């Protein structure tokens, strides 16, 4: 049981490049989330999904897109990376609403030059 | 919407001393409350959670937290810290009718020998 995994672990992009971050969970969780973590700001929700084929905007969605084609996978895309998107990105999953804990992946450290 | 404040950005404590981390939340009803810990370069791990019932909650690694409705607080405590407790700690609040968690900005704990 791997829990929540994220690929890649590290990535450096140039401004304007695109990339996709992959999150996978093997706990059959219905809900999945993408956060970004910046110093002094805690974790901020980018997008989330309440089931296969569904996505919704979180607190800071601009510049990102997501897809949930399979229940176990949640992809985060950056179409045209900007230096302001330099951050650590965490994926999380849970069984149901805020009443259940969210399980986090190890994170992806992204630098945009 | 719910929100969380962690008043202390950084705390330094001696090994063997007690530790208390403060968390204040804003939410109109009884919230779901969580404490997570993040070791350097790692994802977030759940320490403990409060849903209802006993206001003193026991967690992993010898941590406990107390829910005080009158003070809108959920402070985390440990009687005797170990060097391995050096990490960043996040308080989070969830609503009963919402999928999302709101995180505080985090408190970094340094343990000195």
mmCIF file of C-alpha atoms in Angstrom:
data_model
loop_
_atom_site.group_PDB
_atom_site.id
_atom_site.type_symbol
_atom_site.label_atom_id
_atom_site.label_comp_id
_atom_site.label_asym_id
_atom_site.label_seq_id
_atom_site.Cartn_x
_atom_site.Cartn_y
_atom_site.Cartn_z
ATOM 1 C CA UNK A 1 0.000 0.000 0.000
ATOM 2 C CA UNK A 2 1.907 3.035 -1.295
ATOM 3 C CA UNK A 3 -0.650 5.635 -0.123
ATOM 4 C CA UNK A 4 -0.343 8.865 -2.119
ATOM 5 C CA UNK A 5 2.503 9.168 -4.589
ATOM 6 C CA UNK A 6 3.602 12.137 -6.679
ATOM 7 C CA UNK A 7 5.807 12.417 -9.727
ATOM 8 C CA UNK A 8 8.167 14.058 -10.319
ATOM 9 C CA UNK A 9 9.826 14.957 -7.019
ATOM 10 C CA UNK A 10 11.734 17.914 -8.433
ATOM 11 C CA UNK A 11 11.460 19.932 -11.612
ATOM 12 C CA UNK A 12 12.970 23.106 -13.025
ATOM 13 C CA UNK A 13 11.100 24.921 -15.799
ATOM 14 C CA UNK A 14 11.731 28.003 -17.839
ATOM 15 C CA UNK A 15 9.052 30.683 -17.997
ATOM 16 C CA UNK A 16 6.427 29.730 -20.550
ATOM 17 C CA UNK A 17 7.080 25.996 -20.478
ATOM 18 C CA UNK A 18 4.351 23.535 -19.625
ATOM 19 C CA UNK A 19 4.307 20.477 -17.435
ATOM 20 C CA UNK A 20 2.004 18.019 -15.712
ATOM 21 C CA UNK A 21 2.277 16.779 -12.149
ATOM 22 C CA UNK A 22 0.870 13.349 -11.483
ATOM 23 C CA UNK A 23 -0.755 12.226 -8.260
ATOM 24 C CA UNK A 24 -1.823 8.644 -7.631
ATOM 25 C CA UNK A 25 -3.527 7.053 -4.643
ATOM 26 C CA UNK A 26 -4.245 3.411 -3.941
ATOM 27 C CA UNK A 27 -6.694 3.847 -1.050
ATOM 28 C CA UNK A 28 -9.823 4.065 -3.220
ATOM 29 C CA UNK A 29 -10.436 7.590 -1.964
ATOM 30 C CA UNK A 30 -13.209 9.535 -3.598
ATOM 31 C CA UNK A 31 -11.781 13.002 -2.982
ATOM 32 C CA UNK A 32 -8.457 14.381 -4.148
ATOM 33 C CA UNK A 33 -6.802 17.770 -3.748
ATOM 34 C CA UNK A 34 -3.890 19.817 -5.046
ATOM 35 C CA UNK A 35 -2.218 22.346 -2.736
ATOM 36 C CA UNK A 36 0.712 24.661 -3.046
ATOM 37 C CA UNK A 37 2.928 25.484 -0.089
ATOM 38 C CA UNK A 38 4.783 28.773 0.121
ATOM 39 C CA UNK A 39 6.804 30.096 3.070
ATOM 40 C CA UNK A 40 4.632 31.768 5.691
ATOM 41 C CA UNK A 41 1.411 30.982 3.855
ATOM 42 C CA UNK A 42 0.667 27.407 4.852
ATOM 43 C CA UNK A 43 -1.090 25.253 2.299
ATOM 44 C CA UNK A 44 -3.446 26.810 -0.203
ATOM 45 C CA UNK A 45 -5.910 24.754 -2.189
ATOM 46 C CA UNK A 46 -5.504 24.984 -5.956
ATOM 47 C CA UNK A 47 -8.121 22.545 -7.286
ATOM 48 C CA UNK A 48 -9.951 19.553 -5.950
ATOM 49 C CA UNK A 49 -12.081 16.658 -7.143
ATOM 50 C CA UNK A 50 -15.002 14.913 -5.484
ATOM 51 C CA UNK A 51 -14.971 11.940 -7.821
ATOM 52 C CA UNK A 52 -13.853 10.528 -11.124
ATOM 53 C CA UNK A 53 -14.582 12.969 -13.937
ATOM 54 C CA UNK A 54 -15.198 15.944 -11.623
ATOM 55 C CA UNK A 55 -13.015 18.915 -10.748
ATOM 56 C CA UNK A 56 -13.550 22.214 -8.959
ATOM 57 C CA UNK A 57 -11.602 25.380 -8.241
ATOM 58 C CA UNK A 58 -10.008 26.010 -4.902
ATOM 59 C CA UNK A 59 -8.534 29.125 -3.392
ATOM 60 C CA UNK A 60 -5.778 29.813 -5.955
ATOM 61 C CA UNK A 61 -6.759 28.155 -9.276
ATOM 62 C CA UNK A 62 -5.418 30.687 -11.785
ATOM 63 C CA UNK A 63 -2.717 29.366 -14.083
ATOM 64 C CA UNK A 64 -3.490 25.714 -13.333
ATOM 65 C CA UNK A 65 -5.720 23.052 -14.826
ATOM 66 C CA UNK A 66 -6.596 19.609 -13.525
ATOM 67 C CA UNK A 67 -8.095 16.367 -14.711
ATOM 68 C CA UNK A 68 -9.462 13.282 -12.956
ATOM 69 C CA UNK A 69 -9.975 10.723 -15.711
ATOM 70 C CA UNK A 70 -9.418 7.803 -13.357
ATOM 71 C CA UNK A 71 -10.435 7.600 -9.726
ATOM 72 C CA UNK A 72 -6.917 6.881 -8.555
ATOM 73 C CA UNK A 73 -5.186 9.669 -10.500
ATOM 74 C CA UNK A 74 -5.347 13.458 -10.273
ATOM 75 C CA UNK A 75 -3.258 15.507 -12.681
ATOM 76 C CA UNK A 76 -2.197 19.114 -12.236
ATOM 77 C CA UNK A 77 -1.144 21.019 -15.341
ATOM 78 C CA UNK A 78 0.710 24.251 -15.849
ATOM 79 C CA UNK A 79 0.158 25.431 -19.412
ATOM 80 C CA UNK A 80 2.571 28.376 -19.341
ATOM 81 C CA UNK A 81 4.701 28.409 -16.220
ATOM 82 C CA UNK A 82 5.492 31.682 -14.461
ATOM 83 C CA UNK A 83 8.062 32.410 -11.721
ATOM 84 C CA UNK A 84 5.151 33.016 -9.307
ATOM 85 C CA UNK A 85 4.368 29.309 -9.609
ATOM 86 C CA UNK A 86 7.656 28.363 -7.986
ATOM 87 C CA UNK A 87 6.451 26.395 -4.993
ATOM 88 C CA UNK A 88 6.131 22.998 -3.396
ATOM 89 C CA UNK A 89 3.047 21.169 -4.606
ATOM 90 C CA UNK A 90 1.244 18.593 -2.490
ATOM 91 C CA UNK A 91 -1.441 16.195 -3.495
ATOM 92 C CA UNK A 92 -3.841 14.770 -0.928
ATOM 93 C CA UNK A 93 -6.784 12.409 -0.866
ATOM 94 C CA UNK A 94 -9.596 11.532 1.523
ATOM 95 C CA UNK A 95 -12.706 9.363 1.794
ATOM 96 C CA UNK A 96 -15.248 12.071 2.306
ATOM 97 C CA UNK A 97 -15.728 15.634 3.488
ATOM 98 C CA UNK A 98 -13.599 17.627 5.908
ATOM 99 C CA UNK A 99 -14.596 15.235 8.648
ATOM 100 C CA UNK A 100 -12.015 12.736 7.489
ATOM 101 C CA UNK A 101 -8.307 13.253 7.444
ATOM 102 C CA UNK A 102 -6.518 14.006 4.233
ATOM 103 C CA UNK A 103 -3.549 11.822 3.313
ATOM 104 C CA UNK A 104 -0.671 13.675 1.718
ATOM 105 C CA UNK A 105 1.917 12.782 -0.869
ATOM 106 C CA UNK A 106 5.620 13.631 -0.444
ATOM 107 C CA UNK A 107 5.423 16.769 -2.584
ATOM 108 C CA UNK A 108 6.911 18.115 -5.812
ATOM 109 C CA UNK A 109 9.368 20.979 -5.640
ATOM 110 C CA UNK A 110 8.954 23.140 -8.739
ATOM 111 C CA UNK A 111 11.208 26.015 -9.709
ATOM 112 C CA UNK A 112 10.296 28.310 -12.580
ATOM 113 C CA UNK A 113 13.166 30.423 -13.877
ATOM 114 C CA UNK B 1 -15.874 30.142 5.466
ATOM 115 C CA UNK B 2 -13.611 28.725 8.092
ATOM 116 C CA UNK B 3 -10.107 30.035 8.817
ATOM 117 C CA UNK B 4 -7.163 29.259 11.083
ATOM 118 C CA UNK B 5 -4.566 31.413 12.807
ATOM 119 C CA UNK B 6 -1.317 30.115 14.226
ATOM 120 C CA UNK B 7 0.100 33.092 16.122
ATOM 121 C CA UNK B 8 3.623 31.733 16.529
ATOM 122 C CA UNK B 9 5.769 31.541 13.412
ATOM 123 C CA UNK B 10 8.766 29.983 15.140
ATOM 124 C CA UNK B 11 9.310 28.394 18.552
ATOM 125 C CA UNK B 12 12.601 27.202 20.017
ATOM 126 C CA UNK B 13 12.475 24.721 22.869
ATOM 127 C CA UNK B 14 15.090 22.724 24.764
ATOM 128 C CA UNK B 15 15.088 18.963 24.512
ATOM 129 C CA UNK B 16 13.093 17.548 27.400
ATOM 130 C CA UNK B 17 11.090 20.731 27.916
ATOM 131 C CA UNK B 18 7.378 21.024 27.315
ATOM 132 C CA UNK B 19 5.908 22.412 24.114
ATOM 133 C CA UNK B 20 2.654 24.187 23.382
ATOM 134 C CA UNK B 21 1.607 25.384 19.937
ATOM 135 C CA UNK B 22 -1.323 27.707 19.594
ATOM 136 C CA UNK B 23 -4.154 27.457 17.097
ATOM 137 C CA UNK B 24 -7.232 29.647 16.836
ATOM 138 C CA UNK B 25 -10.007 29.000 14.387
ATOM 139 C CA UNK B 26 -12.977 30.840 13.013
ATOM 140 C CA UNK B 27 -16.097 28.843 12.205
ATOM 141 C CA UNK B 28 -19.747 29.249 13.092
ATOM 142 C CA UNK B 29 -20.456 25.704 14.182
ATOM 143 C CA UNK B 30 -18.497 22.860 15.723
ATOM 144 C CA UNK B 31 -15.534 22.325 13.433
ATOM 145 C CA UNK B 32 -13.388 19.381 12.563
ATOM 146 C CA UNK B 33 -9.879 20.188 13.796
ATOM 147 C CA UNK B 34 -6.571 18.657 12.842
ATOM 148 C CA UNK B 35 -2.889 18.957 13.628
ATOM 149 C CA UNK B 36 -0.390 17.853 11.011
ATOM 150 C CA UNK B 37 3.400 17.670 11.228
ATOM 151 C CA UNK B 38 5.816 18.134 8.360
ATOM 152 C CA UNK B 39 9.417 17.030 8.753
ATOM 153 C CA UNK B 40 11.956 18.683 6.438
ATOM 154 C CA UNK B 41 11.496 17.568 2.847
ATOM 155 C CA UNK B 42 8.508 15.408 3.697
ATOM 156 C CA UNK B 43 4.765 15.480 3.237
ATOM 157 C CA UNK B 44 2.275 16.145 6.017
ATOM 158 C CA UNK B 45 1.473 13.503 8.602
ATOM 159 C CA UNK B 46 -1.612 13.611 10.800
ATOM 160 C CA UNK B 47 -0.832 13.931 14.520
ATOM 161 C CA UNK B 48 -4.398 14.032 15.832
ATOM 162 C CA UNK B 49 -7.925 15.163 15.061
ATOM 163 C CA UNK B 50 -11.029 16.337 16.871
ATOM 164 C CA UNK B 51 -14.564 15.723 15.679
ATOM 165 C CA UNK B 52 -16.709 15.643 18.792
ATOM 166 C CA UNK B 53 -16.850 14.261 22.313
ATOM 167 C CA UNK B 54 -13.925 14.456 24.696
ATOM 168 C CA UNK B 55 -12.245 17.818 24.238
ATOM 169 C CA UNK B 56 -8.803 16.431 25.102
ATOM 170 C CA UNK B 57 -7.501 14.428 22.172
ATOM 171 C CA UNK B 58 -4.526 12.109 22.213
ATOM 172 C CA UNK B 59 -2.400 11.674 19.127
ATOM 173 C CA UNK B 60 0.710 9.958 17.913
ATOM 174 C CA UNK B 61 4.261 10.649 19.095
ATOM 175 C CA UNK B 62 3.063 11.686 22.571
ATOM 176 C CA UNK B 63 1.126 14.765 21.419
ATOM 177 C CA UNK B 64 -2.238 15.902 22.717
ATOM 178 C CA UNK B 65 -4.538 18.810 21.935
ATOM 179 C CA UNK B 66 -7.424 20.428 23.742
ATOM 180 C CA UNK B 67 -10.495 21.881 22.059
ATOM 181 C CA UNK B 68 -11.821 24.954 23.851
ATOM 182 C CA UNK B 69 -15.005 26.188 22.247
ATOM 183 C CA UNK B 70 -15.171 29.340 24.390
ATOM 184 C CA UNK B 71 -11.741 30.409 23.157
ATOM 185 C CA UNK B 72 -12.056 29.010 19.605
ATOM 186 C CA UNK B 73 -8.751 27.287 20.199
ATOM 187 C CA UNK B 74 -7.170 23.903 19.598
ATOM 188 C CA UNK B 75 -3.699 24.072 21.133
ATOM 189 C CA UNK B 76 -1.192 21.277 20.693
ATOM 190 C CA UNK B 77 0.979 20.114 23.590
ATOM 191 C CA UNK B 78 3.755 17.695 24.358
ATOM 192 C CA UNK B 79 5.129 17.260 27.892
ATOM 193 C CA UNK B 80 8.733 16.495 26.889
ATOM 194 C CA UNK B 81 10.089 17.159 23.413
ATOM 195 C CA UNK B 82 12.664 15.055 21.622
ATOM 196 C CA UNK B 83 15.129 16.281 19.016
ATOM 197 C CA UNK B 84 13.076 14.408 16.411
ATOM 198 C CA UNK B 85 10.127 16.739 17.095
ATOM 199 C CA UNK B 86 11.879 19.519 15.199
ATOM 200 C CA UNK B 87 9.501 20.138 12.297
ATOM 201 C CA UNK B 88 6.784 22.414 11.018
ATOM 202 C CA UNK B 89 3.338 22.003 12.528
ATOM 203 C CA UNK B 90 0.087 22.919 10.843
ATOM 204 C CA UNK B 91 -3.332 23.357 12.353
ATOM 205 C CA UNK B 92 -6.294 22.819 10.020
ATOM 206 C CA UNK B 93 -10.050 23.241 10.267
ATOM 207 C CA UNK B 94 -12.780 21.552 8.276
ATOM 208 C CA UNK B 95 -16.484 22.247 8.099
ATOM 209 C CA UNK B 96 -19.209 19.654 8.354
ATOM 210 C CA UNK B 97 -20.637 20.593 4.951
ATOM 211 C CA UNK B 98 -17.433 21.239 3.048
ATOM 212 C CA UNK B 99 -14.845 19.044 1.406
ATOM 213 C CA UNK B 100 -11.967 21.338 2.068
ATOM 214 C CA UNK B 101 -9.573 21.978 4.913
ATOM 215 C CA UNK B 102 -8.235 25.422 5.744
ATOM 216 C CA UNK B 103 -4.663 25.426 7.008
ATOM 217 C CA UNK B 104 -2.840 27.829 9.243
ATOM 218 C CA UNK B 105 0.475 29.323 8.149
ATOM 219 C CA UNK B 106 2.389 26.856 10.277
ATOM 220 C CA UNK B 107 4.711 26.984 13.291
ATOM 221 C CA UNK B 108 8.316 25.896 12.939
ATOM 222 C CA UNK B 109 9.712 24.170 16.015
ATOM 223 C CA UNK B 110 13.435 24.082 16.664
ATOM 224 C CA UNK B 111 14.747 21.791 19.397
ATOM 225 C CA UNK B 112 18.051 22.700 21.013
ATOM 226 C CA UNK B 113 20.214 20.228 22.883
#
